[in-house]
CSV table of C-alpha atoms (C1' of nucleotides) in Angstrom, one decimal:
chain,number,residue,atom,x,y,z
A,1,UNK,CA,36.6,190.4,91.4
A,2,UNK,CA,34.9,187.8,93.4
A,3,UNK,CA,31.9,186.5,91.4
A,4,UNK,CA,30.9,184.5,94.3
A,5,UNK,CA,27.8,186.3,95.5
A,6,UNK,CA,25.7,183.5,94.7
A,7,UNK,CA,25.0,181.0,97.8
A,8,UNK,CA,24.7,178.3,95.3
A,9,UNK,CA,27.4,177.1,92.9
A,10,UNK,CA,25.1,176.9,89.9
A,11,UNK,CA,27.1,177.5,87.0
A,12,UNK,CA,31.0,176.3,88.5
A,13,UNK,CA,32.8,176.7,85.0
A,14,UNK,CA,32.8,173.1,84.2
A,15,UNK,CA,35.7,172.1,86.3
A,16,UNK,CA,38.2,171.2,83.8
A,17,UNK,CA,39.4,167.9,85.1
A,18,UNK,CA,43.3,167.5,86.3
A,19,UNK,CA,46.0,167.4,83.8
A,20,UNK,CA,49.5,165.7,83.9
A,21,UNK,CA,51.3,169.4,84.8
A,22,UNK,CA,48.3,169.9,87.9
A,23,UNK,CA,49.0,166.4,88.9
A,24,UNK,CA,52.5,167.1,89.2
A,25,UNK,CA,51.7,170.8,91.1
A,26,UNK,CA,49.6,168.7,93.7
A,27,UNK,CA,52.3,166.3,94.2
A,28,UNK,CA,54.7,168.7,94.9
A,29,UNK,CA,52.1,171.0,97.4
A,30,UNK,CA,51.0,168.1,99.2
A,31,UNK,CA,54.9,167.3,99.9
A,32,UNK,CA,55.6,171.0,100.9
A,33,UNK,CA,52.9,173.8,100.4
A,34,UNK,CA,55.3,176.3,101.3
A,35,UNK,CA,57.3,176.2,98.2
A,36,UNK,CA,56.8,179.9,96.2
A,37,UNK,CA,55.2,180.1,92.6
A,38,UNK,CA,58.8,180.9,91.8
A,39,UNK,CA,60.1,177.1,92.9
A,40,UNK,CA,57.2,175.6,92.3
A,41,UNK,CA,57.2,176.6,88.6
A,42,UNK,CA,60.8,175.5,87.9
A,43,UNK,CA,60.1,171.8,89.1
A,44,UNK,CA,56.6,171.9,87.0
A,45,UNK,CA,58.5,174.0,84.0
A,46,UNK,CA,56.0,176.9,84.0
A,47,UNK,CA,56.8,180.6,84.6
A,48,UNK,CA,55.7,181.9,88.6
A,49,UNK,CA,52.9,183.7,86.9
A,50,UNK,CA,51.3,180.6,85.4
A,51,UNK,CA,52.2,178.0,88.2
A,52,UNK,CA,50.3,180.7,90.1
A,53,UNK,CA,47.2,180.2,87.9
A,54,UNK,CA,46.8,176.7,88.4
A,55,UNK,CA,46.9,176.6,91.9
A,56,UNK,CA,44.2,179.1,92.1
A,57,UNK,CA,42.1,177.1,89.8
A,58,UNK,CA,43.1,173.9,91.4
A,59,UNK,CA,41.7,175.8,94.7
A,60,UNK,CA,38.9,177.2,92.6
A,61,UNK,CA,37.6,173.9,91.6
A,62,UNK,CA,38.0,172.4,95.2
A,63,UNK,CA,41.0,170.1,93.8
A,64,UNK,CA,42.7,171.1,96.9
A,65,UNK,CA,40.1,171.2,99.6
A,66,UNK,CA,43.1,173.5,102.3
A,67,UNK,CA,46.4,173.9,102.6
A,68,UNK,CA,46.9,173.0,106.4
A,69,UNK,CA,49.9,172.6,108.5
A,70,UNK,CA,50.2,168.4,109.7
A,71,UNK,CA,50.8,168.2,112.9
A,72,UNK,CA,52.5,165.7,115.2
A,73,UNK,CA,49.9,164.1,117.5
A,74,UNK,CA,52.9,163.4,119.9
A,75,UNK,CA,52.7,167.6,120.2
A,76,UNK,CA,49.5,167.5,121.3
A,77,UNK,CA,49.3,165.4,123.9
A,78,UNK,CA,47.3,162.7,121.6
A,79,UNK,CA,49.7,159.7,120.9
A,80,UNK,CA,47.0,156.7,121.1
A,81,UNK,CA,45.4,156.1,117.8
A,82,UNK,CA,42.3,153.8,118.2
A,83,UNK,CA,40.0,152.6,115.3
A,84,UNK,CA,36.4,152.3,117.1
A,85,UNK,CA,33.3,150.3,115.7
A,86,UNK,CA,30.4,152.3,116.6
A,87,UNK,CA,26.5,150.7,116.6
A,88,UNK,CA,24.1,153.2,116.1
A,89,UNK,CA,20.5,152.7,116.0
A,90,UNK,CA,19.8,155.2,113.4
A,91,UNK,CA,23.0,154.0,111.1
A,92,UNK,CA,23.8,157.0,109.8
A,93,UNK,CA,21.4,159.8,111.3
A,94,UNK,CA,22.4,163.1,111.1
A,95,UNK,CA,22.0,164.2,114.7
A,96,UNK,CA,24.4,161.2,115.7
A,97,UNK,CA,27.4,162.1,113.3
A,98,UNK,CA,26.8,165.5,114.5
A,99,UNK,CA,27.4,164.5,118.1
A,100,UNK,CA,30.2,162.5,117.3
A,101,UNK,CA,32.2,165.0,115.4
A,102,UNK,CA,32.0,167.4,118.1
A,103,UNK,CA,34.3,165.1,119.5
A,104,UNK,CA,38.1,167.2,118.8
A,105,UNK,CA,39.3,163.3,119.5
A,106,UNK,CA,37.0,162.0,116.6
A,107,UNK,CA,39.3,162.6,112.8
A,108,UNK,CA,37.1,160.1,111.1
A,109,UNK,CA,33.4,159.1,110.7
A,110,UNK,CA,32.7,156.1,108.0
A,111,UNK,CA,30.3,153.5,106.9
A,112,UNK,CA,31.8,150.2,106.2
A,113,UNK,CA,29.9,148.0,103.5
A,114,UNK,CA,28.7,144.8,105.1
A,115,UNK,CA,28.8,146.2,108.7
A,116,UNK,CA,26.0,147.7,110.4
A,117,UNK,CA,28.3,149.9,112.3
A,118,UNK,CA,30.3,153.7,111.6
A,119,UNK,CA,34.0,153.1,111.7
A,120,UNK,CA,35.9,156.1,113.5
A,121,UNK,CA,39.2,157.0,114.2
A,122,UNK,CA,40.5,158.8,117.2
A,123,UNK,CA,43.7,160.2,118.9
A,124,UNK,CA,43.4,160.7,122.7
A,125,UNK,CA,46.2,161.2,125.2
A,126,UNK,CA,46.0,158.0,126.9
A,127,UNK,CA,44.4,154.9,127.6
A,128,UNK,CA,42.1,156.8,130.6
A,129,UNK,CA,41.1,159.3,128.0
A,130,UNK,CA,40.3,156.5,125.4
A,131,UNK,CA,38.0,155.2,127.9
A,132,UNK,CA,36.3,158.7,129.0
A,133,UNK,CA,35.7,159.9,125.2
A,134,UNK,CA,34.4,156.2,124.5
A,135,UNK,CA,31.8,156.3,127.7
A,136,UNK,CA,30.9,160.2,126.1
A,137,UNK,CA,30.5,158.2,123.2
A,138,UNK,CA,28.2,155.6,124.1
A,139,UNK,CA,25.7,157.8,126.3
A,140,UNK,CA,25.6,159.8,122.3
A,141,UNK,CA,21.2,159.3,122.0
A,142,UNK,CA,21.4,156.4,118.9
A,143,UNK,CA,24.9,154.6,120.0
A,144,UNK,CA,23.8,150.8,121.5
A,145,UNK,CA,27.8,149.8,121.3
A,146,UNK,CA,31.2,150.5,120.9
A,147,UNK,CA,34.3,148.4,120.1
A,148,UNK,CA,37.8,149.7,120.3
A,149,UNK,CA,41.1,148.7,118.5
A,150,UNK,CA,43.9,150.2,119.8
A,151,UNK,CA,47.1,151.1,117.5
A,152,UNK,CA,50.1,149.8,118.5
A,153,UNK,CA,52.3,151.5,116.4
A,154,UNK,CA,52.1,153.4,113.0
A,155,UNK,CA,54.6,152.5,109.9
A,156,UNK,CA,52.8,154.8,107.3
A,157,UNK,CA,50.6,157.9,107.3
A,158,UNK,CA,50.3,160.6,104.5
A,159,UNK,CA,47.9,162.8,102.8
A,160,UNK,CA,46.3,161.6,99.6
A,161,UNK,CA,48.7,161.4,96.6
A,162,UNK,CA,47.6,162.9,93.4
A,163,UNK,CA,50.0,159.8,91.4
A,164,UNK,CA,51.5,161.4,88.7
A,165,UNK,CA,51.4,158.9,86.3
A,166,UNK,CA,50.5,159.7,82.8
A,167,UNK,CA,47.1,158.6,82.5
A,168,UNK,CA,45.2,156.3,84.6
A,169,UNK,CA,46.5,152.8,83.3
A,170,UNK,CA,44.5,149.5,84.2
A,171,UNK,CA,46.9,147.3,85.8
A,172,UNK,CA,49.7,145.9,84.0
A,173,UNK,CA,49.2,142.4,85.1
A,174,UNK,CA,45.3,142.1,84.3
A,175,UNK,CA,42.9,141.6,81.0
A,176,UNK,CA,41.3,143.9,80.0
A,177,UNK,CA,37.9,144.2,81.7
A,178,UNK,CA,34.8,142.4,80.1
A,179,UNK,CA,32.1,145.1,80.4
B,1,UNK,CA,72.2,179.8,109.4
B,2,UNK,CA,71.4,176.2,109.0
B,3,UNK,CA,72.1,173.9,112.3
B,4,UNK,CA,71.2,170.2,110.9
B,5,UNK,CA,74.9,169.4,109.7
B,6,UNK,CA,74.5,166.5,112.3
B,7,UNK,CA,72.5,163.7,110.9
B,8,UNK,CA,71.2,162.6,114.5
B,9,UNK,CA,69.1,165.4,116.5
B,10,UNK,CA,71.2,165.2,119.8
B,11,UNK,CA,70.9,168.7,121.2
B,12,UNK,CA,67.1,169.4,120.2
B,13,UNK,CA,66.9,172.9,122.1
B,14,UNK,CA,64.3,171.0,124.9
B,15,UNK,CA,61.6,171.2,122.8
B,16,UNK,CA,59.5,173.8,125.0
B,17,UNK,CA,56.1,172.2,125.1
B,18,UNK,CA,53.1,173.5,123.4
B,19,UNK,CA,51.7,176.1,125.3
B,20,UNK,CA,47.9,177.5,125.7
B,21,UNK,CA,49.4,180.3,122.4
B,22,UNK,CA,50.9,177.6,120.3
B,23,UNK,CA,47.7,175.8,120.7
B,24,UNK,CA,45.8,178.5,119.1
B,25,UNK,CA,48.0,178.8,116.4
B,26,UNK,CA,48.3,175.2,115.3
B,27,UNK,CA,44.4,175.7,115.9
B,28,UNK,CA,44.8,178.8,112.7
B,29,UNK,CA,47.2,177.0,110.5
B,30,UNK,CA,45.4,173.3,110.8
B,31,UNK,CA,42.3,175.2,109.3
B,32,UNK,CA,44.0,177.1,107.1
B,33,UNK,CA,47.8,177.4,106.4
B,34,UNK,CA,47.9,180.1,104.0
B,35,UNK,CA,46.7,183.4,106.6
B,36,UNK,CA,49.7,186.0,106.3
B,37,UNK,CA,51.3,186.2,109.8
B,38,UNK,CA,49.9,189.7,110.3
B,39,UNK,CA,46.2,187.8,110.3
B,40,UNK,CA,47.4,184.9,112.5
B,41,UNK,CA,49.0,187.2,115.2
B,42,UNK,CA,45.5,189.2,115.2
B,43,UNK,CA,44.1,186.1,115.6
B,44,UNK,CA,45.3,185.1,118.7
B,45,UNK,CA,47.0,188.3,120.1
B,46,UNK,CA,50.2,188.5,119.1
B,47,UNK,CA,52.4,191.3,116.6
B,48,UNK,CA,53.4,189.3,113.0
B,49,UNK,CA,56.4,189.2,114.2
B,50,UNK,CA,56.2,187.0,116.9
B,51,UNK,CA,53.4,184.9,115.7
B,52,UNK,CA,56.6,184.0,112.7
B,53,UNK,CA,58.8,183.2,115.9
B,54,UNK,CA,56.4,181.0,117.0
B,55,UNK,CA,55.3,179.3,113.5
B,56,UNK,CA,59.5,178.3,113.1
B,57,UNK,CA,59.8,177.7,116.4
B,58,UNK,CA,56.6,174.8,116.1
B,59,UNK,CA,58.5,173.9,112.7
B,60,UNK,CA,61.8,173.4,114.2
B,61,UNK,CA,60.7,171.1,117.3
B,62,UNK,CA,58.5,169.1,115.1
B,63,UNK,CA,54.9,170.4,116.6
B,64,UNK,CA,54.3,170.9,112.9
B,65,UNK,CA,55.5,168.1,110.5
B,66,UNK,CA,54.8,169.9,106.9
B,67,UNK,CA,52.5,172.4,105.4
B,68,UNK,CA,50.4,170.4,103.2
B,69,UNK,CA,47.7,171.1,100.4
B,70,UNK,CA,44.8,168.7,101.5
B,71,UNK,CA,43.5,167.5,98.0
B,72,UNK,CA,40.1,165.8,97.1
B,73,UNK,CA,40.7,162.5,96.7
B,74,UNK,CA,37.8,162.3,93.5
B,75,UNK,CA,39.9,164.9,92.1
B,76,UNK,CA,42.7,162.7,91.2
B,77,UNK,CA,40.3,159.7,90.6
B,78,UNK,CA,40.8,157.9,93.9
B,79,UNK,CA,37.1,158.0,95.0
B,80,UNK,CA,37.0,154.4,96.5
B,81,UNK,CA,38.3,154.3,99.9
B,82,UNK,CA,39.1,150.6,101.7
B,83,UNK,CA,40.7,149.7,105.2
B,84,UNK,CA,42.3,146.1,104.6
B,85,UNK,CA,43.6,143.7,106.8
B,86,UNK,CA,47.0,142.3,105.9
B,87,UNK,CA,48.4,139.3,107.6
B,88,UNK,CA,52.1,138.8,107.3
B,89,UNK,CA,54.7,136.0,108.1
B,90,UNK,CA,57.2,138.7,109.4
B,91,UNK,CA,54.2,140.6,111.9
B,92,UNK,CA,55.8,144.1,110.9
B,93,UNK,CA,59.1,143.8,109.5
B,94,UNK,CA,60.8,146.4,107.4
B,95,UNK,CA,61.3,144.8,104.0
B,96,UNK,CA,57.5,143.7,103.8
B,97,UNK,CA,56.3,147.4,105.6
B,98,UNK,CA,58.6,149.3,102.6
B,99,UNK,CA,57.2,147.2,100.0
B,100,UNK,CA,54.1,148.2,100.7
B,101,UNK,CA,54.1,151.7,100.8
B,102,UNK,CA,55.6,151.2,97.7
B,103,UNK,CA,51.8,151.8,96.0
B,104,UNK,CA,50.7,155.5,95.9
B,105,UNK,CA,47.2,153.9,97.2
B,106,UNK,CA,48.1,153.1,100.2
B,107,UNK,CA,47.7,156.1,102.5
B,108,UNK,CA,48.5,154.5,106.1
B,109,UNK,CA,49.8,151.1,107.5
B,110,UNK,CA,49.2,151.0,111.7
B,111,UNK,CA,49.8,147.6,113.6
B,112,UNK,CA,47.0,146.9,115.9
B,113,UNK,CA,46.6,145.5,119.1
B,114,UNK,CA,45.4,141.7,119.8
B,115,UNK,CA,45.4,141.3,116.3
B,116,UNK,CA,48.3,139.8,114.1
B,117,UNK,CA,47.9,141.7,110.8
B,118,UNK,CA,48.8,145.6,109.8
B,119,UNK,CA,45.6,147.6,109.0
B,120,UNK,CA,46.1,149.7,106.1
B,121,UNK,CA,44.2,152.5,104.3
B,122,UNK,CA,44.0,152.6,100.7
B,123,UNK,CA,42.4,154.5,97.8
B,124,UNK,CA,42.0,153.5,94.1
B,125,UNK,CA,39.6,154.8,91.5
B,126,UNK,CA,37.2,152.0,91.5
B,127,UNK,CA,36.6,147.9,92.9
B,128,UNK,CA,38.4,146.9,89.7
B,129,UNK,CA,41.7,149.0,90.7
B,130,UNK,CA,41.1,147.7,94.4
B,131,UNK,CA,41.3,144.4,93.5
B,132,UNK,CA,44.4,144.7,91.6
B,133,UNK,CA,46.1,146.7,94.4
B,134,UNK,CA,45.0,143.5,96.6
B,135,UNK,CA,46.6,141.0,94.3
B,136,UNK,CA,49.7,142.8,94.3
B,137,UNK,CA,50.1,143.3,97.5
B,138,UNK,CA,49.1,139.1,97.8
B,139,UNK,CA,52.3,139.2,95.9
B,140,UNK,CA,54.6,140.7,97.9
B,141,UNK,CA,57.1,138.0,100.4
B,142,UNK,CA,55.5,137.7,103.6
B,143,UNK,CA,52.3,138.6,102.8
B,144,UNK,CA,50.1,135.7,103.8
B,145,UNK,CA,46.2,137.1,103.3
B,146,UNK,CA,44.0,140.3,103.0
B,147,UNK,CA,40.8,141.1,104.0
B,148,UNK,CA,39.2,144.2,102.6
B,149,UNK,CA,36.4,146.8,103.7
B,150,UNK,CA,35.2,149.1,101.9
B,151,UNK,CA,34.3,152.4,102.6
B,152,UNK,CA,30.4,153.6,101.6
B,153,UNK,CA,30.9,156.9,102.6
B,154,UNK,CA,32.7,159.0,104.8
B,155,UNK,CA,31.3,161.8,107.0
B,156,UNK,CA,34.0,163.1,108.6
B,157,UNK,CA,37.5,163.3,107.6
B,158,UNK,CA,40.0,166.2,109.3
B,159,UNK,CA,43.7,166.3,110.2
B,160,UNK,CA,44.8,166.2,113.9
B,161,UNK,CA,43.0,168.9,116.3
B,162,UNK,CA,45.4,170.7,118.5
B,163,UNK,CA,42.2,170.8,121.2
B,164,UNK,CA,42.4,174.6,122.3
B,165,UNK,CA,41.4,173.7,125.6
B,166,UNK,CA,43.0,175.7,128.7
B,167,UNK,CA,45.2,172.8,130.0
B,168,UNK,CA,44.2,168.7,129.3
B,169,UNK,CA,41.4,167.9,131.9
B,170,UNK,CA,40.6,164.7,132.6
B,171,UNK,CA,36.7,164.0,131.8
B,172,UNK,CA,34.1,165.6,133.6
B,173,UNK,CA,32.2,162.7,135.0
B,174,UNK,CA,35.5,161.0,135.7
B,175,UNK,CA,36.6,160.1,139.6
B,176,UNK,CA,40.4,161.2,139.8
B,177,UNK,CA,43.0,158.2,138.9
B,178,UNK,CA,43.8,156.2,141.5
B,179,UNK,CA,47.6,156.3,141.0
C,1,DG,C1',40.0,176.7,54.5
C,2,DA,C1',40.4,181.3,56.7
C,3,DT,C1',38.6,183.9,60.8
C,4,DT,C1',37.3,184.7,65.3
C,5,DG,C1',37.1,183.7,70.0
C,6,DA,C1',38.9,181.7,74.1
C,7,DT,C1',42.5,179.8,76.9
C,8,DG,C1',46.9,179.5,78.8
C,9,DC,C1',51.5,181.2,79.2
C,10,DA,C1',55.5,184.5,79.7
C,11,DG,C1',57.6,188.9,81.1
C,12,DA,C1',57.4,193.3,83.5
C,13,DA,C1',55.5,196.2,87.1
C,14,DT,C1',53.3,196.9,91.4
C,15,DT,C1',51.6,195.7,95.7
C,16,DT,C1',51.9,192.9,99.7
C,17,DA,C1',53.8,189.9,102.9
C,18,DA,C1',57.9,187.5,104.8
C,19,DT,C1',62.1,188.2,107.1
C,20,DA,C1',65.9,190.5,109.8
C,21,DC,C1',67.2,193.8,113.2
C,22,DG,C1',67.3,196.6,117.5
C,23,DG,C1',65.4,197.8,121.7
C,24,DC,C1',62.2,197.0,125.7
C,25,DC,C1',60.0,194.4,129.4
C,26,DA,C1',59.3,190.4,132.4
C,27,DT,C1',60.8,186.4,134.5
C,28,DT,C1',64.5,183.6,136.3
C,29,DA,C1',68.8,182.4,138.2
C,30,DT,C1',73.0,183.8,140.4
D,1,DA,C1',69.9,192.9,144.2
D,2,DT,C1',71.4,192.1,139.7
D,3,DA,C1',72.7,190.0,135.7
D,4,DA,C1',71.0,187.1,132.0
D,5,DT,C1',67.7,185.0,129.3
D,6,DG,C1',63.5,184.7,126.6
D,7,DG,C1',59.8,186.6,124.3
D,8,DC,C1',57.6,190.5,122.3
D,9,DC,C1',57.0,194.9,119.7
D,10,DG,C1',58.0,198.5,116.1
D,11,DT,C1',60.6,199.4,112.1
D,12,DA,C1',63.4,198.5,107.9
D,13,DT,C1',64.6,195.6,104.3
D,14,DT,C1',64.1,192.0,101.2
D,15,DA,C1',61.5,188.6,98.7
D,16,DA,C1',57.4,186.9,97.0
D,17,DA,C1',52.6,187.3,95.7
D,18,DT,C1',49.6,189.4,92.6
D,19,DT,C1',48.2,192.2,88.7
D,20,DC,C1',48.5,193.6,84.0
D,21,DT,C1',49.6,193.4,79.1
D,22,DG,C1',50.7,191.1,75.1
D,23,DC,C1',51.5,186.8,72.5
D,24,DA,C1',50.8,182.1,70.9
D,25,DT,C1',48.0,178.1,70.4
D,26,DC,C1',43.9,175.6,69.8
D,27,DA,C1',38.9,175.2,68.7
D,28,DA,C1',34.8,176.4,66.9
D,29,DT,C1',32.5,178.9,63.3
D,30,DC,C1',31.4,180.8,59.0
DNA sequence: GATTGATGCAGAATTTAATACGGCCATTAT
DNA sequence: ATAATGGCCGTATTAAATTCTGCATCAATC
């Protein structure tokens, strides 16, 4: 029953867009993805069968990209979190992201409006290993610079919320927007 | 069969560390949590029953926080991603922390070195939601300023590698530590 | 305005996987 | 040397995932 044979997803069948009862089913699967249809239907109010179906289609429809266990960096060994600036000559190429996200340390690659620089976040085991991946950074062809901001401590960390609000309201304390 | 009547984890059972096996494993279920315990022992050698001793035991000590459906943030309309900089009165205190991850936007709040503000990561559904989120977090006691960056686009974005390296060596082209 | 098609849901049945149990082997401590 | 512990495998049991059928609702069409 798998119609994807195709390489390309040409005709995707529209991608309904997220409803109140799917937001709710992604809030409670990105809480605890372990929940059966069984549970999960009783705290959305469908039957297993059904709570079933949406997941699939939420899957389906890349609504939820994975379903991955979170683990603690402390586990690991990788307890320092740093945010580095990264100057690339390139800005951007291809071959330079790819070298960087060979990097297991590397979580995060982005371009920052206004800056001329890739923002990336990384988890190492120590200060010494900071230092190492950034010096395997820097001799990446295309990298001119790095800075590094060390994290002292983290109050807050959690997946995307799907906000199960009823529909998107502008908020309550502004005019309506002029255009 | 439940052992958590005590509110404060005294007597963790030592919390083995992460061997070379539970590596590979949190290696499976980071990619994808959803193989059947028959396909994760195949995958890294072991019978489905003791690949499910080791899963609980990775839950139990912590190794693995939750089981969590990754979802796309466009999905639920939260496209725009922003890291801002928050300066506080209090530098970190818990009222002010709370208060802000009050909003469903924000997705992490890390203190950072040589710097006197929190660094937080946010995601709305456009500038116009942004910039509300900013004023109402101006609101909040304590909160002195914000600086915002926005995001243009992310190449990279992946939960915490377990590294399935043999055992944590320090860089290649590294002298041994000094102390 | 009635009809037809499509979509989503519930309930039952079936298949599959999760979980619990007993015994074996290896390593460690006495 | 020997007892004890921890980890693993194979099997058995239980629970959940998955499939299938029928029904109701809504939308588009004639």
């Amino acid at each position: 029953m798998d119609e994807e044979t195709d390489g390309i997803p040409q005709n995707r069948p529209a991608a309904r867009d997220v409803d109140a009862t799917d937001r709710k089913i992604l809030g409670v699967l990105v809480d605890d993805a372990t929940v059966s249809y069984a549970e999960l239907g009783d705290r959305v109010g469908l039957s297993p069968p059904a709570a079933h179906e949406r997941v699939k289609r939420l899957r389906r429809s890349g609504a939820i990209r994975s379903t991955a266990a979170i683990i603690d960096p402390k586990a690991v060994r990788k307890p320092l979190l740093a945010f580095v600036h990264i100057d690339t000559k390139g800005w951007g190429k291809t071959p330079e992201l790819m070298a960087i996200s060979e990097h297991p340390e590397v979580e995060e690659i982005h371009s920052v409006a206004g800056d001329t620089c890739m923002l990336i976040k990384v988890r190492t085991e120590d200060t010494r290993a900071l230092e190492g991946l950034l010096s395997r950074l820097y001799e990446t062809p295309g990298v001119t610079s790095t800075r590094s901001y060390v994290v002292l401590s983290t109050y807050l960390e959690r997946p995307v919320q799907p906000g199960v609000t009823t529909e998107w309201p502008t908020p309550r304390h502004m005019a309506k927007p002029l255009y």
